[in-house]
């Protein structure tokens, strides 16, 4: 089956590994991913911080490019791009005047009818149904699924999962034979857009996340966003400076976990590109002891 | 006793009135429960917590409004959307922050501690204006020059290149002229003058 994809800039550079694992699992599950023709950057944090019209026009051009070739469904693996395109489509569909103005700016028709999927929605829709027959090796690891901000918020626009305790990735991990832990930093912010300009703040925010996952015995952190990945993985020196101890928990994309369970070559998934080496022992959850039937208590007749 | 009119929200020339007019965010509805500040990941680094910014805007005095526009808080806000997801009055604080940043920048009132954040945003936008897509090495170098943080990431970048995580050359889209037009129409052709 065919599906449109908007990779976004990160996936062509610093998150090439994410791109590789998304395409690898798509191929394994017979999904043909076709890029939105001549796509541009969504503008990210910079555009909506500095200029409202620009922050709407850039995503609108991307969506209009998809509409032009009749692409009705697109997957957006980057949570930040996903958020920008979802917010733009929502705002323009709710404000006809603004919609006209933005159409004028981009000199293209913009209908606002594209179905936008984040990577977990793509997995739920197209990968999960065929997963059972394709798993060659259970992903037997205890992991902390980290959703961050933009995959679940703002809830009113995205309407995806529970915004305080999302379960989408946790469910995928369980299907793969893994264990997903309960923890406190599932939807906290990693510092995202400040990674270059305020690295020490990113070290603190990401440090809290990495520390909590480690403290609760997770063997890896699972993410679905290139910003989250680069902050938790590549910013490990800043993180270690904050935590005052060396954290060596690896950070995997959810697509890496699926790829590993499907037996896809690690190089094809791009695992060698992660900064923190991906090494995890097998984890078999303890089987809870069966409850003994309670002995009948003597009836007190007083 | 409060009458019904006390609950009406007026669009006037105060900053909160302008926020309402341009973003439909009703600053006056805040009743200081403090949930936004409690959940904000960077509140400890801010000069005013988000709930206090709202209170300052509610006063409508020029002194308070100036403090808001000159604050570090508005630039430090990560747009993580935690505040709006917990606000009982559904006040869209991130949207308000976007507007405040834009006004603060236009009026040249950016907090000195936030200069690097603004430099980064401008370097980012200049990068995509020219090529259509982000050129990460170009952005890094440009930001280093603008902020004079020449030593930063000196160790990260070579490992990124070794791991194939940095494209050495920019990716040009076909529609670069189209991009230039979009930038011209939205920014008024003035992206080079304010460096």
Short mmCIF file of C-alpha atoms in Angstrom, two decimals:
data_model
loop_
_atom_site.label_atom_id
_atom_site.label_comp_id
_atom_site.label_asym_id
_atom_site.label_seq_id
_atom_site.Cartn_x
_atom_site.Cartn_y
_atom_site.Cartn_z
CA UNK A 1 0.00 0.00 0.00
CA UNK A 2 1.04 3.62 -0.63
CA UNK A 3 1.33 6.38 1.95
CA UNK A 4 2.67 9.93 1.71
CA UNK A 5 5.48 11.02 3.99
CA UNK A 6 6.77 14.41 5.09
CA UNK A 7 10.23 13.64 6.50
CA UNK A 8 11.18 17.16 7.58
CA UNK A 9 14.73 18.52 7.67
CA UNK A 10 16.06 16.59 10.67
CA UNK A 11 15.44 13.26 8.98
CA UNK A 12 17.77 14.23 6.14
CA UNK A 13 20.58 15.15 8.54
CA UNK A 14 20.95 14.77 12.28
CA UNK A 15 18.13 12.21 12.44
CA UNK A 16 19.12 10.13 9.41
CA UNK A 17 18.94 7.09 11.68
CA UNK A 18 15.23 7.76 12.31
CA UNK A 19 14.61 8.06 8.58
CA UNK A 20 16.41 4.76 8.00
CA UNK A 21 14.39 2.85 10.59
CA UNK A 22 11.06 4.36 9.46
CA UNK A 23 11.74 3.31 5.87
CA UNK A 24 13.10 -0.09 6.95
CA UNK A 25 9.98 -1.11 8.88
CA UNK A 26 7.72 0.34 6.18
CA UNK A 27 9.48 -1.82 3.60
CA UNK A 28 9.19 -4.89 5.84
CA UNK A 29 5.44 -4.29 6.17
CA UNK A 30 4.86 -3.54 2.45
CA UNK A 31 4.15 0.15 2.92
CA UNK A 32 5.46 2.32 0.09
CA UNK A 33 6.35 5.73 1.47
CA UNK A 34 6.24 8.51 -1.08
CA UNK A 35 7.66 11.93 -0.19
CA UNK A 36 5.57 15.09 -0.52
CA UNK A 37 6.96 16.60 -3.74
CA UNK A 38 9.53 19.37 -3.29
CA UNK A 39 8.74 19.77 0.40
CA UNK A 40 10.15 22.66 2.43
CA UNK A 41 11.00 23.19 6.10
CA UNK A 42 7.95 23.63 8.37
CA UNK A 43 9.57 26.64 10.09
CA UNK A 44 9.71 24.89 13.46
CA UNK A 45 9.97 26.93 16.66
CA UNK A 46 11.80 29.80 14.99
CA UNK A 47 8.93 30.72 12.67
CA UNK A 48 6.13 30.69 15.24
CA UNK A 49 8.24 32.59 17.74
CA UNK A 50 9.10 35.33 15.28
CA UNK A 51 6.34 35.64 12.68
CA UNK A 52 2.79 34.28 12.75
CA UNK A 53 2.03 34.48 9.02
CA UNK A 54 5.29 32.80 8.10
CA UNK A 55 4.66 30.05 10.65
CA UNK A 56 1.36 29.26 8.92
CA UNK A 57 2.52 29.78 5.33
CA UNK A 58 5.44 27.33 5.46
CA UNK A 59 3.37 24.31 6.63
CA UNK A 60 0.52 25.38 4.32
CA UNK A 61 2.85 25.15 1.31
CA UNK A 62 3.80 21.60 2.31
CA UNK A 63 0.15 20.55 2.66
CA UNK A 64 -0.76 22.28 -0.61
CA UNK A 65 2.06 20.44 -2.38
CA UNK A 66 0.60 17.15 -1.10
CA UNK A 67 -2.93 18.16 -2.13
CA UNK A 68 -1.72 19.09 -5.61
CA UNK A 69 -0.67 15.52 -6.38
CA UNK A 70 -3.70 13.97 -4.70
CA UNK A 71 -1.91 12.72 -1.61
CA UNK A 72 -4.67 12.25 0.95
CA UNK A 73 -2.78 10.66 3.88
CA UNK A 74 0.69 11.63 5.05
CA UNK A 75 2.78 10.36 7.92
CA UNK A 76 5.05 12.83 9.74
CA UNK A 77 7.68 11.01 11.85
CA UNK A 78 9.03 14.21 13.47
CA UNK A 79 6.76 15.21 16.36
CA UNK A 80 7.65 18.90 15.95
CA UNK A 81 6.76 18.95 12.24
CA UNK A 82 3.64 16.89 13.01
CA UNK A 83 2.56 19.53 15.50
CA UNK A 84 3.25 22.47 13.16
CA UNK A 85 1.30 20.93 10.28
CA UNK A 86 -1.59 19.84 12.51
CA UNK A 87 -1.84 23.27 14.17
CA UNK A 88 -1.70 25.06 10.79
CA UNK A 89 -4.42 22.90 9.25
CA UNK A 90 -6.56 23.37 12.37
CA UNK A 91 -6.12 27.15 12.53
CA UNK A 92 -6.74 27.72 8.83
CA UNK A 93 -9.78 25.43 8.72
CA UNK A 94 -11.28 27.41 11.61
CA UNK A 95 -10.62 30.84 10.14
CA UNK A 96 -11.70 31.35 6.51
CA UNK A 97 -10.22 34.86 6.33
CA UNK A 98 -6.82 33.66 7.48
CA UNK A 99 -7.08 30.69 5.12
CA UNK A 100 -7.58 33.03 2.16
CA UNK A 101 -4.74 35.24 3.27
CA UNK A 102 -2.36 32.28 3.57
CA UNK A 103 -3.50 30.88 0.19
CA UNK A 104 -2.63 34.28 -1.25
CA UNK A 105 0.80 34.26 0.37
CA UNK A 106 1.70 30.81 -0.94
CA UNK A 107 -0.10 31.44 -4.25
CA UNK A 108 -1.58 27.95 -4.08
CA UNK A 109 -4.98 26.47 -3.33
CA UNK A 110 -5.16 25.14 0.18
CA UNK A 111 -8.11 22.90 1.01
CA UNK A 112 -6.98 21.62 4.40
CA UNK A 113 -8.25 18.08 3.89
CA UNK A 114 -5.07 16.03 4.39
CA UNK A 115 -5.20 13.24 6.98
CA UNK A 116 -2.01 13.68 9.02
CA UNK A 117 -0.60 10.75 10.98
CA UNK A 118 2.16 10.71 13.55
CA UNK A 119 4.48 7.72 13.48
CA UNK A 120 2.61 5.77 16.17
CA UNK A 121 -0.67 6.28 14.34
CA UNK A 122 0.99 4.91 11.19
CA UNK A 123 2.23 1.92 13.18
CA UNK A 124 -1.22 1.31 14.72
CA UNK A 125 -2.93 1.51 11.36
CA UNK A 126 -0.54 -0.31 9.05
CA UNK A 127 2.13 -2.15 11.04
CA UNK A 128 0.35 -3.62 14.07
CA UNK A 129 -2.16 -5.65 12.02
CA UNK A 130 0.66 -7.56 10.28
CA UNK A 131 3.11 -7.57 13.17
CA UNK A 132 2.35 -10.93 14.77
CA UNK A 133 3.43 -13.00 11.76
CA UNK A 134 6.54 -10.94 11.16
CA UNK A 135 8.18 -10.90 14.61
CA UNK A 136 11.26 -13.13 14.54
CA UNK A 137 12.64 -12.24 17.95
CA UNK A 138 10.76 -10.73 20.87
CA UNK A 139 11.93 -7.28 21.97
CA UNK A 140 12.51 -8.59 25.51
CA UNK A 141 13.57 -5.37 27.18
CA UNK A 142 12.29 -3.17 29.95
CA UNK A 143 11.89 0.33 28.55
CA UNK A 144 10.57 3.79 29.34
CA UNK A 145 8.41 5.21 26.54
CA UNK A 146 8.96 8.96 26.29
CA UNK A 147 6.37 11.01 24.37
CA UNK A 148 7.54 14.54 25.14
CA UNK A 149 5.35 17.49 24.21
CA UNK A 150 4.33 17.81 20.65
CA UNK A 151 3.00 14.35 19.91
CA UNK A 152 0.30 14.72 22.57
CA UNK A 153 -0.20 18.47 23.01
CA UNK A 154 -2.12 20.66 22.40
CA UNK A 155 -4.77 17.99 22.92
CA UNK A 156 -7.60 20.06 21.45
CA UNK A 157 -5.85 20.17 18.09
CA UNK A 158 -4.15 16.77 17.96
CA UNK A 159 -6.84 14.68 19.72
CA UNK A 160 -4.31 11.90 20.02
CA UNK A 161 -3.98 9.58 23.01
CA UNK A 162 -4.20 10.65 26.69
CA UNK A 163 -2.15 13.81 27.09
CA UNK A 164 -0.98 13.12 30.66
CA UNK A 165 -0.39 9.36 30.41
CA UNK A 166 -0.27 8.32 26.75
CA UNK A 167 -0.18 4.61 25.96
CA UNK A 168 0.38 4.40 22.18
CA UNK A 169 4.07 3.43 22.27
CA UNK A 170 3.66 1.41 25.49
CA UNK A 171 1.13 -0.78 23.67
CA UNK A 172 3.48 -1.25 20.71
CA UNK A 173 6.29 -2.31 23.07
CA UNK A 174 3.98 -4.86 24.74
CA UNK A 175 3.00 -6.26 21.33
CA UNK A 176 6.70 -6.73 20.59
CA UNK A 177 7.09 -8.77 23.77
CA UNK A 178 8.70 -6.00 25.82
CA UNK A 179 7.90 -4.36 29.13
CA UNK A 180 6.93 -0.68 29.33
CA UNK A 181 7.43 0.91 32.75
CA UNK A 182 5.31 3.50 34.53
CA UNK A 183 7.36 6.60 35.16
CA UNK A 184 7.14 10.30 35.88
CA UNK A 185 8.60 12.04 32.85
CA UNK A 186 6.58 10.59 29.97
CA UNK A 187 5.27 13.95 28.76
CA UNK A 188 7.79 16.40 30.23
CA UNK A 189 9.74 18.66 27.86
CA UNK A 190 13.34 17.80 26.83
CA UNK A 191 14.18 21.44 26.06
CA UNK A 192 13.78 21.01 22.30
CA UNK A 193 14.30 24.34 20.56
CA UNK A 194 16.81 25.66 23.10
CA UNK A 195 19.36 22.94 22.30
CA UNK A 196 21.81 25.35 20.66
CA UNK A 197 21.03 28.62 22.39
CA UNK A 198 20.62 27.38 26.00
CA UNK A 199 22.39 24.03 26.14
CA UNK A 200 22.67 24.02 29.94
CA UNK A 201 18.87 24.25 30.31
CA UNK A 202 18.47 21.35 27.89
CA UNK A 203 21.01 19.42 30.00
CA UNK A 204 18.85 19.99 33.06
CA UNK A 205 15.49 19.13 31.47
CA UNK A 206 16.78 16.10 29.58
CA UNK A 207 18.85 15.10 32.62
CA UNK A 208 15.73 14.77 34.76
CA UNK A 209 14.15 12.54 32.11
CA UNK A 210 17.19 10.28 31.69
CA UNK A 211 17.70 10.06 35.44
CA UNK A 212 14.12 9.03 36.21
CA UNK A 213 14.13 6.36 33.49
CA UNK A 214 17.44 4.99 34.80
CA UNK A 215 16.36 5.08 38.44
CA UNK A 216 13.28 3.01 37.66
CA UNK A 217 15.33 0.32 35.99
CA UNK A 218 14.57 1.00 32.33
CA UNK A 219 17.13 -0.46 29.91
CA UNK A 220 16.34 2.05 27.18
CA UNK A 221 14.27 5.14 26.49
CA UNK A 222 11.93 4.87 23.51
CA UNK A 223 11.11 8.04 21.56
CA UNK A 224 9.23 9.11 18.43
CA UNK A 225 10.77 12.52 17.77
CA UNK A 226 14.17 13.54 16.36
CA UNK A 227 14.40 16.53 18.72
CA UNK A 228 13.80 14.33 21.76
CA UNK A 229 16.31 11.81 20.44
CA UNK A 230 19.08 14.31 19.82
CA UNK A 231 18.59 15.96 23.21
CA UNK A 232 18.50 12.70 25.18
CA UNK A 233 21.20 10.93 23.13
CA UNK A 234 23.58 13.52 21.66
CA UNK A 235 23.38 15.96 24.57
CA UNK A 236 24.60 13.30 27.02
CA UNK A 237 27.65 15.37 28.05
CA UNK A 238 25.39 18.26 29.14
CA UNK A 239 23.07 15.74 30.81
CA UNK A 240 25.90 14.09 32.72
CA UNK A 241 27.08 17.49 33.84
CA UNK A 242 23.65 18.12 35.34
CA UNK A 243 23.15 14.69 36.90
CA UNK A 244 26.76 14.54 38.17
CA UNK A 245 26.94 10.88 37.20
CA UNK A 246 27.50 9.07 33.93
CA UNK A 247 24.23 7.87 32.46
CA UNK A 248 24.61 5.21 29.78
CA UNK A 249 21.00 4.30 29.03
CA UNK A 250 20.52 4.14 25.23
CA UNK A 251 17.77 6.02 23.39
CA UNK A 252 15.89 4.18 20.66
CA UNK A 253 13.23 5.24 18.22
CA UNK A 254 10.02 3.23 18.44
CA UNK A 255 10.76 2.19 14.84
CA UNK A 256 14.17 0.82 15.99
CA UNK A 257 12.41 -1.43 18.52
CA UNK A 258 10.03 -2.72 15.85
CA UNK A 259 12.91 -3.23 13.40
CA UNK A 260 14.88 -5.22 15.97
CA UNK A 261 11.88 -7.46 16.62
CA UNK A 262 11.44 -7.96 12.88
CA UNK A 263 15.07 -9.05 12.65
CA UNK A 264 16.13 -6.15 10.40
CA UNK A 265 19.88 -5.58 10.23
CA UNK A 266 21.03 -3.05 12.86
CA UNK A 267 22.99 -1.08 10.26
CA UNK A 268 19.90 -0.80 8.09
CA UNK A 269 18.08 0.66 11.09
CA UNK A 270 20.93 3.11 11.68
CA UNK A 271 21.58 2.01 15.27
CA UNK A 272 25.33 2.60 14.81
CA UNK A 273 24.58 6.30 14.36
CA UNK A 274 23.24 6.70 17.91
CA UNK A 275 25.74 8.36 20.26
CA UNK A 276 25.02 6.16 23.27
CA UNK A 277 25.79 2.57 22.20
CA UNK A 278 22.72 0.34 21.96
CA UNK A 279 23.44 -2.53 24.32
CA UNK A 280 20.72 -4.13 26.38
CA UNK A 281 20.54 -7.43 28.19
CA UNK A 282 17.47 -9.59 27.76
CA UNK A 283 14.77 -8.86 30.30
CA UNK A 284 12.20 -11.44 31.33
CA UNK A 285 9.58 -9.99 33.63
CA UNK A 286 9.07 -11.99 36.84
CA UNK A 287 5.93 -14.09 36.77
CA UNK A 288 3.72 -13.07 39.69
CA UNK A 289 3.12 -15.93 42.12
CA UNK A 290 -0.39 -17.30 41.86
CA UNK A 291 -2.53 -16.12 44.72
CA UNK A 292 -3.20 -18.77 47.34
CA UNK A 293 -6.83 -19.07 48.29
CA UNK A 294 -7.35 -17.45 51.63
CA UNK A 295 -7.86 -19.82 54.55
CA UNK A 296 -11.29 -19.39 55.98
CA UNK A 297 -11.20 -17.29 59.08
CA UNK A 298 -12.98 -18.69 62.08
CA UNK A 299 -16.26 -16.96 62.57
CA UNK A 300 -16.30 -14.95 65.66
CA UNK A 301 -19.72 -15.25 67.16
CA UNK A 302 -19.36 -12.63 69.81
CA UNK B 1 -21.34 41.75 44.32
CA UNK B 2 -20.07 41.44 40.84
CA UNK B 3 -22.42 42.26 38.02
CA UNK B 4 -22.48 40.44 34.70
CA UNK B 5 -20.60 43.28 33.03
CA UNK B 6 -17.56 42.57 35.18
CA UNK B 7 -17.15 39.33 33.29
CA UNK B 8 -17.26 40.83 29.85
CA UNK B 9 -13.96 41.12 28.13
CA UNK B 10 -13.24 44.31 26.26
CA UNK B 11 -10.89 44.81 23.38
CA UNK B 12 -9.07 48.02 24.17
CA UNK B 13 -5.61 49.39 23.50
CA UNK B 14 -4.01 47.74 26.48
CA UNK B 15 -1.62 44.90 25.72
CA UNK B 16 -4.16 42.35 26.95
CA UNK B 17 -6.72 43.94 24.62
CA UNK B 18 -4.33 43.60 21.69
CA UNK B 19 -3.64 39.98 22.65
CA UNK B 20 -7.37 39.31 22.59
CA UNK B 21 -7.78 41.07 19.26
CA UNK B 22 -4.89 39.31 17.51
CA UNK B 23 -4.94 35.87 19.12
CA UNK B 24 -8.34 35.58 20.82
CA UNK B 25 -6.56 34.63 24.05
CA UNK B 26 -8.62 35.98 27.00
CA UNK B 27 -5.98 37.10 29.51
CA UNK B 28 -8.68 38.56 31.77
CA UNK B 29 -10.14 35.11 32.44
CA UNK B 30 -7.14 33.99 34.51
CA UNK B 31 -8.01 33.59 38.21
CA UNK B 32 -4.49 32.77 39.39
CA UNK B 33 -4.83 29.06 40.18
CA UNK B 34 -1.15 28.71 39.31
CA UNK B 35 -1.39 25.37 37.49
CA UNK B 36 0.53 26.78 34.49
CA UNK B 37 3.45 27.84 36.67
CA UNK B 38 3.37 24.58 38.61
CA UNK B 39 3.71 22.52 35.42
CA UNK B 40 6.10 24.79 33.50
CA UNK B 41 9.44 22.98 32.96
CA UNK B 42 11.48 26.20 32.87
CA UNK B 43 9.67 28.22 35.54
CA UNK B 44 12.73 28.20 37.82
CA UNK B 45 14.80 29.94 35.14
CA UNK B 46 12.16 32.58 34.39
CA UNK B 47 12.07 36.12 35.77
CA UNK B 48 8.25 35.97 36.06
CA UNK B 49 6.29 32.71 36.15
CA UNK B 50 3.53 32.41 33.51
CA UNK B 51 0.68 33.03 35.96
CA UNK B 52 2.36 36.23 37.14
CA UNK B 53 2.76 37.42 33.53
CA UNK B 54 -1.00 37.01 33.16
CA UNK B 55 -1.62 38.99 36.35
CA UNK B 56 0.72 41.75 35.21
CA UNK B 57 -1.13 41.97 31.90
CA UNK B 58 -4.46 42.12 33.74
CA UNK B 59 -3.40 45.32 35.51
CA UNK B 60 -3.16 47.06 32.13
CA UNK B 61 -0.64 49.60 33.41
CA UNK B 62 2.12 50.73 31.01
CA UNK B 63 4.81 49.90 33.62
CA UNK B 64 3.65 46.30 33.96
CA UNK B 65 3.18 45.87 30.22
CA UNK B 66 6.71 47.08 29.59
CA UNK B 67 8.04 44.62 32.17
CA UNK B 68 6.23 41.81 30.36
CA UNK B 69 7.65 42.79 26.96
CA UNK B 70 11.15 43.13 28.39
CA UNK B 71 10.94 39.85 30.31
CA UNK B 72 13.21 36.86 29.82
CA UNK B 73 10.24 34.53 30.45
CA UNK B 74 8.56 35.15 27.10
CA UNK B 75 11.68 34.00 25.22
CA UNK B 76 12.48 31.10 27.52
CA UNK B 77 9.00 29.59 27.03
CA UNK B 78 9.53 26.34 25.12
CA UNK B 79 6.01 26.16 23.69
CA UNK B 80 5.76 22.72 25.27
CA UNK B 81 2.00 23.33 25.68
CA UNK B 82 1.86 21.89 29.21
CA UNK B 83 0.22 25.07 30.62
CA UNK B 84 -2.67 25.13 28.16
CA UNK B 85 -3.32 21.44 28.62
CA UNK B 86 -3.81 22.01 32.38
CA UNK B 87 -5.47 25.45 32.42
CA UNK B 88 -9.01 25.23 33.82
CA UNK B 89 -9.97 28.32 31.80
CA UNK B 90 -8.30 27.02 28.62
CA UNK B 91 -6.23 30.17 28.23
CA UNK B 92 -3.84 29.50 25.36
CA UNK B 93 -0.66 30.80 27.02
CA UNK B 94 1.74 29.50 24.29
CA UNK B 95 -0.22 31.42 21.67
CA UNK B 96 -0.05 34.52 23.86
CA UNK B 97 3.71 34.00 24.26
CA UNK B 98 4.13 33.87 20.46
CA UNK B 99 2.36 37.21 20.17
CA UNK B 100 4.33 38.80 23.03
CA UNK B 101 7.64 37.66 21.49
CA UNK B 102 6.69 39.18 18.15
CA UNK B 103 5.75 42.51 19.75
CA UNK B 104 8.84 42.50 21.96
CA UNK B 105 11.04 41.88 18.93
CA UNK B 106 9.34 44.51 16.77
CA UNK B 107 9.62 47.12 19.54
CA UNK B 108 13.27 46.19 20.13
CA UNK B 109 12.55 45.27 23.72
CA UNK B 110 14.16 41.82 23.73
CA UNK B 111 15.62 40.91 27.12
CA UNK B 112 19.46 40.90 27.00
CA UNK B 113 19.57 37.34 28.38
CA UNK B 114 17.45 36.19 25.44
CA UNK B 115 19.69 37.61 22.70
CA UNK B 116 21.16 34.20 21.85
CA UNK B 117 17.71 32.65 21.55
CA UNK B 118 16.69 35.35 19.06
CA UNK B 119 19.98 35.01 17.16
CA UNK B 120 19.35 31.29 16.82
CA UNK B 121 15.80 31.79 15.50
CA UNK B 122 17.04 34.34 12.96
CA UNK B 123 19.89 32.13 11.80
CA UNK B 124 17.39 29.27 11.44
CA UNK B 125 14.96 31.30 9.33
CA UNK B 126 17.74 32.71 7.14
CA UNK B 127 18.94 29.18 6.48
CA UNK B 128 15.57 27.96 5.21
CA UNK B 129 14.86 31.17 3.33
CA UNK B 130 17.75 30.54 1.00
CA UNK B 131 17.47 26.80 0.40
CA UNK B 132 13.95 25.80 1.45
CA UNK B 133 15.28 23.24 3.91
CA UNK B 134 17.37 23.53 7.00
CA UNK B 135 21.11 23.24 6.42
CA UNK B 136 22.34 22.16 9.83
CA UNK B 137 26.07 22.85 9.41
CA UNK B 138 25.32 26.24 7.92
CA UNK B 139 22.96 27.04 10.78
CA UNK B 140 25.53 25.97 13.39
CA UNK B 141 28.29 28.11 11.89
CA UNK B 142 26.00 31.07 11.34
CA UNK B 143 24.74 30.89 14.93
CA UNK B 144 28.30 30.59 16.28
CA UNK B 145 29.30 33.74 14.43
CA UNK B 146 26.23 35.67 15.50
CA UNK B 147 26.52 34.67 19.15
CA UNK B 148 30.33 34.43 19.24
CA UNK B 149 29.94 31.08 21.04
CA UNK B 150 32.76 29.75 18.90
CA UNK B 151 33.80 26.98 21.26
CA UNK B 152 30.34 25.46 21.71
CA UNK B 153 29.79 21.97 20.26
CA UNK B 154 33.34 21.76 19.05
CA UNK B 155 33.40 18.11 20.11
CA UNK B 156 29.85 17.19 19.05
CA UNK B 157 30.04 18.29 15.42
CA UNK B 158 32.96 16.05 14.32
CA UNK B 159 31.29 12.97 15.88
CA UNK B 160 28.08 13.89 14.12
CA UNK B 161 29.89 13.99 10.82
CA UNK B 162 31.60 10.67 11.59
CA UNK B 163 28.22 9.09 12.30
CA UNK B 164 26.77 10.48 9.08
CA UNK B 165 24.42 12.75 10.98
CA UNK B 166 25.32 16.00 9.28
CA UNK B 167 24.83 16.58 5.57
CA UNK B 168 27.90 18.46 4.36
CA UNK B 169 26.05 20.28 1.63
CA UNK B 170 22.72 22.11 1.72
CA UNK B 171 19.68 20.50 0.10
CA UNK B 172 18.09 22.95 -2.31
CA UNK B 173 14.44 22.51 -3.13
CA UNK B 174 13.16 23.36 -6.62
CA UNK B 175 10.82 25.98 -5.26
CA UNK B 176 13.46 28.31 -3.81
CA UNK B 177 11.91 31.26 -5.65
CA UNK B 178 8.56 30.30 -4.19
CA UNK B 179 10.14 30.26 -0.72
CA UNK B 180 11.69 33.68 -1.28
CA UNK B 181 8.27 35.04 -2.22
CA UNK B 182 6.68 33.58 0.92
CA UNK B 183 9.38 35.17 3.05
CA UNK B 184 9.06 38.49 1.25
CA UNK B 185 5.29 38.58 1.71
CA UNK B 186 5.36 37.65 5.38
CA UNK B 187 8.45 39.47 6.58
CA UNK B 188 8.36 42.48 4.27
CA UNK B 189 11.71 41.68 2.58
CA UNK B 190 13.62 42.80 5.64
CA UNK B 191 15.38 39.74 6.88
CA UNK B 192 18.95 40.97 6.38
CA UNK B 193 18.65 44.40 7.98
CA UNK B 194 18.20 43.49 11.62
CA UNK B 195 21.07 41.17 12.26
#
